[in-house]
Amino acid sequence: MTDVSAPHAAAARPRWDIRQVPGIGGLGLGIAAAVLILTWVGSDGYRQTLVTASVTYALIALGMYVPYLMAGSLSMAYSAYAGIGGYAVGLISTRTDLPLLLAWIAGPIVAAVIAVLLGLATRRLSGFFLAAVTLLFGMAFTAFLIDGERLTGGSGGVGNLRPLRLFGWMPSHYQVVVGSVIVVCVVAFLLDRLRLSPWGVIVRTMRDAPRAVEAAGVRVPMMNLVALALGAAIAAVGGGLFAYSAGSITPDTFTLNIVFLAIFMPLIGGSGTPWGAVAGAVLAVELTLNFPAIQASGTLLLALGVLVIMLVAPKGVIGYADKLRRRAMTLPRRRRTGG
Amino acid sequence: MTDLQLWLSAMEMGCFFGMLALAYYLVQVGAGFFNFAIGPYAMMGGLCTSWLVIEYDLGVWPAAGIAVAVTLLLAAGTELGVVRPVQRRSGGGELPALVAVAAVLFTIQQIAGYLFGHPTLPGQSLATFDPLPIGGIVVQPSSLLLIVVTVLTFGVTAVWIRATRTGRLLRAVGDSKQAASLLGLPVNRIRLVAFLAAGFLAAVAGLLFAPKAGVHSLSGLHWSLSGFLAVVIGGTGSVWAPLFGGMLLGLVEVFLPYYFGGQSHVYGMLLIALLFFAFRPQGLFVRTVRA
């Protein structure tokens, strides 16, 4: 009697094990890397700038992750979304007396609304057509920033942002850097969970077999719009962080260059998990900004590296490391059984 | 819209976009694929020529020859080194090929920036006769050359694609890759021919258009988009359709800024793209097949 009911009881009330939480491994590694990076940074102003740039790149790449790698549609308007986030911070800071924190709520919402409108206008497009229209939208947005002088300050942009104040507490620059790293870790972890959630599974199936998903009663265009809005909002958060740390924002802050880099970051890091986008962002900043000797050719190295990775290791650095880890783990086992 | 000089300018733009669109068209017909690296090919053709002439005092013709050869190498590299392996691995998916060609576009821009520097170089004109006054306007030799070469190119391409063996093979492979390979046609070689022809056209277009506004290592992306729009507007129904699309786009690029100022052609291009992609994604000229 007891030996029959025991497995039942165990199944009904399993022991809670932290290793069973989906995505926890990535979070652990991510936090470890973040702590290492933050101790390396310390109070060095230049290194803080590097981390801010990495954080911004990572958030833009994470924003693209949802529609691009989960839903499989390449929207390239992310320079505009990041710009909206940045200008939200700039305009609320200089034109109004509202609390600055509001910018990180308003910016992502505006970016999401624009993404939905653009998504509605392009809902029948995919592949090359979608990429072309969204690229043109990014260009038109830059033109609008330069033209709309009364609203956006023209080509000079918005400068002299006031410091953040959270309920009377004014965080130092280093604290802002730490906070933004935490934001990246949280967003990457949540996206990893989202990828494994039922919603994420539907979106990823939609990428491979849209008709089957449609036939199963899921409204594919609606899911696509939600993915686009979510991505735009995340990118806007990144744009806001960058504008705040730099203290100013101009139409040249977020160019199409960043969009191309953001497409490549998940490929470099590994497209299997959102943490790949973060790893790719850190690598991209290291290559393009940090090494003075190769700074001129850093972007070229990155571009060539992307081509090589696409041809040799399609799962990126994390995928390659995972393969090595698996091989290393099976090696002793094989020796034990085979020897 | 009575200023003839503006019409000439629009025609030059139209010819340039038409040539780029023809390059897109050839790759589209032969490989069923939009090669977004066409703009950077054109940039390479123009920038490499100018750089060789300015840095090494080379004659314009040998410099242009070298630039075209380099571009042909790039085009062959795109097909053999990147697009073909990526497409083979990914099966029929469009996204991997798109990302691959975006990487190629970005890489060519970076290589050009690294080799030739970042300032805008003036274009070098292949023709050196005096400007011609025609009906109250002055036609620069470079403009005349661009227009004449464009018309000739379209004529030759139309004959080539209709009458020659390679042209017929190109269309056969484009119509159905499976059927063509079942029949034992050299699919891979034909695809390579399409890429090489596109690279050649783009390089020539780029070096002929460069005298108009100079050329910069980042010009390629804008040119890619313009050529793509031109081929989408024109459609792929006839060899001349890309020229028509290019001319229409040239008018937009010239007359919108003239009447509405500054950046309005960017908005105009976005609007045209949205309208065409939404309502007539197959373009104006469509090949009708009898059922």
XYZ file of C-alpha atoms in Angstrom:
630
model
C 0.000 0.000 0.000
C 2.635 2.469 1.019
C 4.985 1.626 -1.813
C 2.170 2.361 -4.277
C 1.160 5.738 -2.862
C 4.662 7.034 -2.256
C 5.446 8.026 -5.871
C 2.012 9.668 -6.068
C 2.702 11.812 -3.075
C 6.062 12.754 -4.494
C 4.516 13.721 -7.811
C 1.778 15.777 -6.211
C 4.115 17.719 -3.937
C 7.600 17.669 -5.484
C 10.490 19.003 -3.509
C 11.256 22.518 -4.671
C 14.629 22.518 -6.339
C 16.170 25.718 -7.642
C 17.798 23.793 -10.464
C 14.329 22.972 -11.799
C 13.452 26.642 -12.417
C 13.642 27.224 -16.177
C 16.324 29.653 -17.233
C 18.028 29.736 -13.861
C 21.340 28.484 -15.249
C 21.595 31.378 -17.668
C 20.689 33.823 -14.927
C 23.381 32.425 -12.661
C 26.069 32.704 -15.307
C 24.814 36.153 -16.307
C 24.924 37.448 -12.732
C 28.387 35.993 -12.224
C 29.635 37.739 -15.359
C 27.895 40.976 -14.333
C 29.521 40.926 -10.878
C 32.934 40.312 -12.444
C 32.433 43.162 -14.893
C 31.203 45.551 -12.201
C 34.180 44.838 -9.927
C 36.473 45.337 -12.930
C 34.809 48.682 -13.632
C 34.960 50.176 -10.162
C 35.112 53.955 -10.225
C 36.876 54.185 -13.599
C 34.833 56.641 -15.658
C 35.929 55.280 -19.025
C 35.051 51.724 -18.079
C 31.676 52.929 -16.817
C 31.045 54.422 -20.263
C 31.944 51.090 -21.826
C 29.464 49.292 -19.593
C 26.758 51.823 -20.434
C 27.382 51.282 -24.131
C 27.254 47.504 -23.644
C 24.016 47.811 -21.699
C 22.440 49.923 -24.442
C 23.573 47.551 -27.185
C 22.365 44.607 -25.149
C 18.918 46.109 -24.589
C 18.513 46.963 -28.283
C 19.630 43.448 -29.225
C 17.289 41.952 -26.606
C 14.469 44.070 -28.016
C 15.165 42.704 -31.479
C 15.390 39.191 -30.077
C 11.628 38.807 -29.638
C 10.432 39.571 -33.208
C 13.661 38.580 -34.984
C 14.744 35.311 -33.437
C 11.505 34.170 -31.831
C 8.913 35.297 -34.387
C 11.298 35.231 -37.353
C 10.560 38.649 -38.857
C 13.464 41.039 -39.252
C 12.314 44.551 -38.382
C 15.132 47.070 -38.685
C 13.463 50.166 -37.221
C 15.218 49.738 -33.889
C 17.312 52.867 -34.248
C 13.995 54.740 -34.167
C 12.707 52.869 -31.113
C 15.918 53.446 -29.154
C 15.808 57.071 -30.295
C 12.266 57.443 -28.983
C 13.382 56.152 -25.594
C 16.332 58.539 -25.600
C 14.283 61.542 -26.662
C 11.654 60.720 -24.025
C 14.359 61.097 -21.388
C 15.768 64.203 -23.047
C 12.456 66.000 -23.520
C 10.945 65.162 -20.141
C 14.204 66.218 -18.518
C 14.519 69.599 -20.232
C 10.991 70.633 -21.162
C 8.938 69.505 -18.152
C 9.116 69.311 -14.376
C 7.787 65.770 -14.266
C 9.802 63.134 -12.416
C 12.447 61.757 -14.751
C 11.459 58.172 -13.977
C 8.319 58.842 -16.010
C 10.476 58.932 -19.148
C 11.197 55.207 -18.810
C 7.451 54.594 -18.720
C 6.409 57.045 -21.427
C 9.257 56.266 -23.868
C 8.672 52.512 -24.083
C 4.915 53.051 -24.390
C 5.327 55.509 -27.281
C 7.856 53.191 -28.945
C 5.466 50.244 -28.567
C 2.585 52.253 -30.050
C 4.741 53.298 -33.032
C 5.886 49.695 -33.466
C 2.260 48.534 -33.517
C 1.320 51.185 -36.101
C 4.306 50.276 -38.281
C 3.489 46.609 -37.753
C -0.100 47.201 -38.911
C 1.122 49.017 -42.010
C 3.554 46.201 -42.820
C 1.583 43.215 -41.572
C 1.533 41.526 -44.978
C 5.274 41.884 -45.490
C 8.079 39.562 -44.561
C 11.709 38.977 -45.351
C 13.370 41.451 -47.702
C 10.292 43.665 -48.070
C 9.864 44.084 -44.331
C 13.569 44.797 -43.880
C 13.485 47.473 -46.607
C 10.408 49.274 -45.268
C 11.627 49.276 -41.685
C 15.053 50.541 -42.791
C 13.330 53.382 -44.651
C 11.278 54.080 -41.539
C 14.472 54.391 -39.518
C 15.855 56.857 -42.094
C 12.608 58.832 -42.131
C 12.659 59.003 -38.336
C 16.170 60.492 -38.406
C 14.980 63.001 -41.018
C 12.056 63.868 -38.755
C 14.381 64.414 -35.798
C 16.452 66.858 -37.852
C 13.415 68.597 -39.374
C 11.180 68.877 -36.317
C 13.331 71.497 -34.685
C 10.634 72.820 -32.382
C 9.973 69.424 -30.857
C 13.331 67.673 -31.009
C 15.883 70.475 -31.082
C 16.944 69.749 -34.667
C 20.378 68.356 -35.482
C 21.777 69.725 -32.203
C 19.491 67.463 -30.228
C 18.715 67.830 -26.544
C 21.446 68.385 -23.980
C 21.992 69.245 -20.308
C 19.774 66.533 -18.874
C 19.047 66.827 -15.178
C 20.064 64.011 -12.811
C 17.666 61.285 -11.787
C 15.894 61.633 -8.463
C 14.073 58.642 -7.019
C 11.864 59.723 -4.088
C 14.530 62.090 -2.833
C 17.435 59.697 -3.438
C 19.906 60.758 -6.125
C 21.889 57.781 -7.394
C 25.535 58.353 -8.275
C 26.856 57.539 -11.725
C 28.232 54.219 -10.552
C 24.912 53.306 -8.985
C 23.171 54.044 -12.277
C 25.640 51.752 -14.051
C 24.964 48.974 -11.538
C 21.218 49.551 -11.895
C 21.354 49.337 -15.680
C 23.335 46.090 -15.523
C 20.659 44.707 -13.204
C 17.988 45.799 -15.695
C 19.768 43.879 -18.472
C 20.015 40.744 -16.325
C 16.338 40.950 -15.390
C 15.201 41.537 -18.976
C 17.377 38.720 -20.324
C 16.122 36.342 -17.626
C 12.480 37.282 -18.270
C 12.928 36.870 -22.022
C 14.512 33.470 -21.419
C 11.461 32.507 -19.373
C 9.207 33.975 -22.062
C 10.967 31.883 -24.684
C 10.174 28.715 -22.717
C 6.625 29.775 -21.792
C 3.553 28.609 -23.766
C 3.436 32.048 -25.438
C 7.060 31.739 -26.472
C 6.522 28.231 -27.812
C 3.595 29.467 -29.929
C 5.613 32.404 -31.262
C 8.554 30.183 -32.122
C 6.284 27.649 -33.832
C 4.753 30.553 -35.742
C 8.189 31.308 -37.169
C 8.585 27.788 -38.542
C 5.004 26.893 -39.476
C 2.741 29.961 -39.511
C -0.108 28.186 -41.283
C -0.246 25.362 -38.770
C -0.404 27.854 -35.902
C -3.067 29.879 -37.685
C -5.078 26.703 -38.278
C -4.836 25.875 -34.599
C -6.820 29.010 -33.828
C -4.014 31.409 -32.917
C -4.228 34.855 -34.492
C -0.761 35.079 -35.969
C -0.865 38.815 -36.922
C -1.886 39.680 -33.371
C 0.985 37.668 -31.905
C 3.376 39.378 -34.285
C 2.177 42.807 -33.181
C 2.623 41.907 -29.520
C 6.158 40.671 -30.253
C 6.990 43.884 -32.116
C 5.593 46.101 -29.355
C 7.465 44.206 -26.657
C 10.732 44.461 -28.576
C 10.315 48.180 -29.258
C 9.612 48.875 -25.587
C 12.762 47.035 -24.474
C 14.885 48.915 -27.020
C 13.386 52.211 -25.825
C 14.479 51.441 -22.258
C 18.020 50.992 -23.582
C 17.858 54.247 -25.530
C 16.701 56.080 -22.414
C 19.551 54.685 -20.322
C 22.091 55.733 -22.933
C 20.703 59.259 -23.265
C 20.686 59.642 -19.485
C 24.282 58.440 -19.076
C 25.590 60.501 -21.985
C 23.700 63.569 -20.769
C 22.455 64.415 -24.242
C 20.792 62.940 -27.307
C 21.072 63.917 -30.974
C 19.707 62.435 -34.224
C 23.136 60.818 -34.717
C 23.100 58.937 -31.413
C 21.275 55.896 -32.777
C 22.177 55.253 -36.400
C 21.520 52.336 -38.717
C 24.972 51.094 -37.724
C 23.597 50.093 -34.336
C 20.733 48.227 -35.995
C 23.157 46.180 -38.070
C 25.292 45.499 -35.007
C 22.164 44.473 -33.099
C 21.285 41.966 -35.824
C 24.729 40.432 -35.529
C 25.021 40.389 -31.731
C 22.737 37.369 -31.169
C 24.559 35.571 -33.986
C 27.930 36.228 -32.348
C 26.783 35.334 -28.861
C 24.388 32.583 -29.823
C 20.819 32.768 -31.006
C 19.557 29.934 -28.810
C 19.103 32.099 -25.714
C 18.627 35.813 -24.976
C 21.887 35.697 -23.022
C 23.575 35.232 -26.386
C 22.465 38.718 -27.363
C 23.972 40.080 -24.144
C 27.259 38.251 -24.699
C 27.311 39.514 -28.283
C 26.741 43.090 -27.114
C 29.656 42.893 -24.670
C 31.904 41.458 -27.387
C 30.770 44.103 -29.893
C 31.581 46.941 -27.500
C 34.946 45.384 -26.641
C 35.868 45.126 -30.320
C 34.525 48.447 -31.554
C 35.290 50.747 -28.624
C 37.739 49.282 -26.161
C 40.831 48.225 -28.107
C 42.635 51.403 -29.210
C 44.980 49.435 -31.475
C 42.200 47.983 -33.591
C 39.585 50.640 -33.048
C 39.591 51.714 -36.686
C 39.147 48.172 -37.876
C 37.116 46.918 -34.924
C 33.838 47.131 -36.772
C 35.438 45.488 -39.793
C 36.726 42.645 -37.601
C 33.247 42.309 -36.149
C 31.641 42.156 -39.588
C 34.135 39.564 -40.808
C 33.703 37.665 -37.561
C 29.953 37.553 -38.124
C 30.446 36.082 -41.585
C 32.847 33.455 -40.220
C 30.533 32.595 -37.319
C 27.566 32.279 -39.677
C 29.486 29.826 -41.820
C 31.344 27.894 -39.143
C 29.407 28.057 -35.872
C 25.775 28.914 -36.606
C 24.848 28.701 -32.925
C 27.319 31.399 -31.883
C 29.795 31.541 -29.029
C 27.385 30.267 -26.370
C 26.217 27.428 -28.595
C 29.835 26.472 -29.280
C 30.714 26.595 -25.582
C 27.669 24.451 -24.829
C 28.812 21.885 -27.388
C 32.281 21.813 -25.844
C 30.781 21.435 -22.361
C 28.614 18.544 -23.480
C 31.530 16.866 -25.166
C 33.644 17.325 -22.031
C 30.889 15.850 -19.868
C 30.357 12.802 -22.048
C 34.082 12.134 -22.303
C 34.711 10.654 -18.814
C 31.431 8.760 -18.981
C 32.448 7.151 -22.233
C 35.822 6.288 -20.785
C 34.166 4.646 -17.796
C 31.772 2.534 -19.826
C 33.867 1.967 -22.876
C 37.224 1.315 -21.167
C 8.061 71.164 -63.298
C 9.293 73.094 -66.305
C 12.937 73.394 -65.360
C 14.707 71.193 -67.886
C 17.861 70.981 -65.796
C 15.846 69.305 -63.058
C 14.380 66.865 -65.552
C 17.903 66.002 -66.678
C 18.914 65.482 -63.077
C 15.906 63.245 -62.499
C 16.784 61.282 -65.609
C 20.332 60.721 -64.380
C 19.047 59.496 -61.026
C 16.520 57.367 -62.856
C 19.190 55.809 -65.061
C 21.361 55.047 -62.045
C 18.527 53.508 -60.029
C 17.411 51.671 -63.171
C 20.860 50.095 -63.584
C 20.891 49.025 -59.922
C 17.363 47.682 -60.321
C 18.454 45.716 -63.385
C 21.210 44.173 -61.300
C 18.610 43.199 -58.682
C 16.402 41.873 -61.453
C 19.099 39.573 -62.853
C 19.848 38.026 -59.457
C 16.115 37.782 -58.748
C 15.457 36.006 -62.068
C 18.478 33.751 -61.844
C 18.615 32.961 -58.137
C 15.210 33.970 -56.766
C 16.866 36.188 -54.219
C 17.205 39.932 -53.568
C 20.891 40.712 -53.346
C 20.974 43.693 -50.963
C 24.730 44.000 -51.462
C 24.148 45.635 -54.873
C 24.393 49.148 -53.427
C 27.784 48.430 -51.850
C 28.959 46.907 -55.157
C 28.122 50.216 -56.861
C 29.843 52.113 -54.054
C 32.919 49.898 -54.511
C 32.944 50.599 -58.256
C 32.815 54.352 -57.759
C 34.971 54.699 -54.657
C 37.742 52.348 -55.762
C 38.076 54.196 -59.089
C 38.253 57.607 -57.428
C 40.711 56.380 -54.818
C 43.064 54.833 -57.382
C 42.997 57.987 -59.489
C 43.520 60.341 -56.547
C 46.050 58.300 -54.531
C 48.069 56.627 -57.271
C 47.572 58.994 -60.228
C 46.297 56.115 -62.282
C 44.458 56.848 -65.522
C 40.701 56.802 -65.207
C 40.213 53.829 -67.523
C 42.696 51.436 -65.841
C 41.374 52.526 -62.436
C 37.818 51.800 -63.552
C 38.942 48.421 -64.873
C 40.515 47.492 -61.544
C 37.443 48.703 -59.644
C 35.126 46.603 -61.799
C 37.373 43.563 -61.365
C 37.362 44.013 -57.575
C 33.580 44.286 -57.594
C 33.266 41.135 -59.688
C 35.406 39.336 -57.099
C 33.125 40.619 -54.343
C 30.032 39.455 -56.221
C 31.482 35.995 -56.795
C 32.530 35.869 -53.139
C 29.009 36.785 -52.036
C 27.511 33.880 -53.943
C 30.176 31.207 -53.455
C 31.365 32.142 -49.995
C 28.238 33.271 -48.192
C 24.847 32.951 -49.849
C 25.256 29.445 -51.250
C 26.559 27.779 -48.047
C 23.997 29.590 -45.887
C 21.101 28.705 -48.184
C 22.252 25.105 -48.434
C 22.281 24.764 -44.667
C 19.041 26.604 -43.982
C 16.938 24.941 -46.670
C 14.298 27.247 -48.065
C 14.177 29.761 -45.212
C 14.403 33.404 -46.198
C 15.665 34.855 -42.922
C 19.144 33.259 -42.857
C 19.847 34.428 -46.412
C 18.612 37.920 -45.546
C 20.833 38.121 -42.469
C 23.761 36.759 -44.491
C 23.363 39.377 -47.187
C 22.995 42.098 -44.536
C 26.305 40.913 -43.099
C 27.871 41.087 -46.569
C 26.521 44.624 -47.061
C 27.895 45.738 -43.717
C 31.242 44.033 -44.314
C 31.773 45.630 -47.734
C 31.002 49.049 -46.260
C 33.498 48.488 -43.461
C 36.176 47.195 -45.835
C 35.708 50.223 -48.063
C 35.873 52.569 -45.083
C 39.032 50.841 -43.846
C 40.811 50.826 -47.205
C 39.706 54.094 -48.748
C 39.053 56.225 -45.673
C 35.873 58.007 -44.710
C 35.822 61.294 -46.614
C 33.556 61.673 -49.629
C 35.658 61.343 -52.775
C 34.743 63.154 -55.997
C 33.744 60.850 -58.830
C 36.006 60.514 -61.866
C 34.491 61.032 -65.277
C 35.368 58.607 -68.045
C 34.378 61.097 -70.764
C 36.415 64.274 -71.193
C 34.723 66.273 -73.964
C 33.291 69.732 -73.346
C 29.824 70.118 -71.780
C 27.155 70.103 -74.487
C 24.548 72.859 -74.617
C 21.266 71.219 -75.682
C 18.060 73.251 -75.887
C 18.959 75.820 -73.259
C 20.498 73.407 -70.736
C 24.030 72.192 -70.308
C 24.649 68.455 -70.379
C 27.783 67.351 -68.573
C 29.801 64.637 -70.332
C 29.394 62.330 -67.337
C 25.584 62.715 -67.476
C 25.489 61.948 -71.182
C 27.701 58.910 -70.691
C 25.509 57.599 -67.869
C 22.327 57.931 -69.922
C 23.789 56.434 -73.089
C 25.387 53.522 -71.241
C 22.140 52.829 -69.393
C 20.073 52.654 -72.564
C 22.692 50.466 -74.247
C 22.912 48.186 -71.219
C 19.182 47.662 -71.091
C 19.092 46.935 -74.821
C 21.940 44.423 -74.623
C 20.456 42.769 -71.531
C 17.061 42.434 -73.189
C 18.622 40.706 -76.197
C 20.939 38.626 -74.015
C 18.197 37.320 -71.755
C 15.843 36.545 -74.655
C 18.098 35.268 -77.390
C 21.250 33.724 -75.979
C 21.691 30.310 -74.469
C 22.856 31.690 -71.126
C 19.895 34.062 -70.971
C 17.440 31.257 -71.602
C 19.155 29.094 -68.987
C 18.912 32.001 -66.552
C 15.168 32.235 -67.018
C 14.761 28.475 -66.829
C 16.629 28.285 -63.525
C 14.657 31.246 -62.203
C 11.316 29.680 -63.138
C 11.973 26.464 -61.287
C 15.240 25.505 -59.735
C 14.072 21.936 -59.107
C 12.934 21.397 -62.689
C 16.137 22.924 -64.011
C 18.355 20.677 -61.919
C 16.231 17.639 -62.844
C 16.856 18.469 -66.486
C 20.555 18.555 -65.744
C 20.971 22.278 -66.316
C 24.012 23.833 -64.628
C 22.038 25.598 -61.863
C 25.020 26.626 -59.771
C 26.936 28.029 -62.719
C 23.925 30.038 -63.881
C 23.438 31.483 -60.421
C 27.071 32.536 -60.387
C 26.627 34.150 -63.812
C 23.642 36.100 -62.477
C 25.638 37.353 -59.490
C 28.598 38.306 -61.682
C 26.397 40.156 -64.182
C 24.743 42.012 -61.315
C 28.115 42.933 -59.843
C 29.323 44.190 -63.199
C 26.222 46.316 -63.797
C 26.338 47.756 -60.296
C 30.038 48.621 -60.527
C 29.590 50.359 -63.885
C 26.527 52.226 -62.624
C 28.372 53.313 -59.497
C 31.419 54.649 -61.279
C 29.324 56.451 -63.898
C 27.056 58.021 -61.275
C 29.850 58.997 -58.867
C 30.747 62.276 -60.703
C 27.268 63.609 -59.896
C 27.484 63.744 -56.130
C 30.711 62.054 -55.084
C 30.886 58.702 -53.366
C 31.309 57.712 -49.736
C 31.897 54.355 -48.096
C 28.409 54.530 -46.548
C 26.574 55.481 -49.766
C 25.913 51.831 -50.474
C 23.014 51.273 -48.090
C 20.958 54.121 -49.500
C 21.682 52.957 -53.048
C 20.686 49.400 -52.115
C 17.331 50.599 -50.864
C 16.742 52.836 -53.905
C 17.538 50.031 -56.331
C 15.347 47.626 -54.401
C 12.450 50.079 -54.446
C 12.948 50.649 -58.163
C 12.745 46.951 -58.935
C 9.695 46.564 -56.687
C 7.926 49.506 -58.357
C 8.800 48.303 -61.825
C 8.082 44.658 -61.219
C 9.832 41.737 -62.800
C 7.564 41.303 -65.807
C 9.944 42.711 -68.386
C 13.615 43.585 -68.633
C 12.651 47.240 -69.113
C 10.477 47.348 -65.987
C 13.421 48.156 -63.671
C 14.266 51.182 -65.826
C 10.695 52.425 -65.526
C 10.755 51.968 -61.744
C 14.109 53.716 -61.549
C 12.859 56.697 -63.568
C 9.805 57.053 -61.330
C 12.019 56.975 -58.266
C 14.411 59.475 -59.862
C 11.540 61.930 -60.323
C 10.606 61.521 -56.651
C 14.196 61.999 -55.501
C 14.611 65.208 -57.500
C 11.242 66.938 -57.453
C 10.105 66.274 -53.867
C 13.077 68.084 -52.285
C 12.651 70.857 -54.862
C 9.058 71.566 -53.874
C 8.876 70.422 -50.261
C 12.440 70.975 -49.147
C 15.257 69.160 -47.398
C 14.452 65.678 -46.282
C 11.090 65.194 -47.959
C 12.396 62.590 -50.419
C 13.049 60.253 -47.482
C 9.407 60.507 -46.424
C 8.376 60.168 -50.065
C 10.368 56.952 -50.439
C 8.882 55.506 -47.257
C 5.388 56.373 -48.470
C 5.987 54.851 -51.896
C 7.403 51.715 -50.300
C 4.411 51.353 -47.977
C 1.885 51.959 -50.772
C 3.522 49.616 -53.257
C 4.296 46.861 -50.790
C 0.755 47.009 -49.437
C -1.238 47.259 -52.668
C 0.951 46.121 -55.529
C 3.893 44.096 -54.228
C 4.309 42.448 -57.624
C 5.118 45.813 -59.250
C 3.635 47.601 -62.236
C 4.731 45.184 -64.937
C 3.869 41.587 -64.322
C 4.537 38.677 -66.577
C 1.229 37.004 -67.301
C 1.302 33.313 -67.913
C -1.461 31.737 -69.963
C -3.279 29.161 -67.899
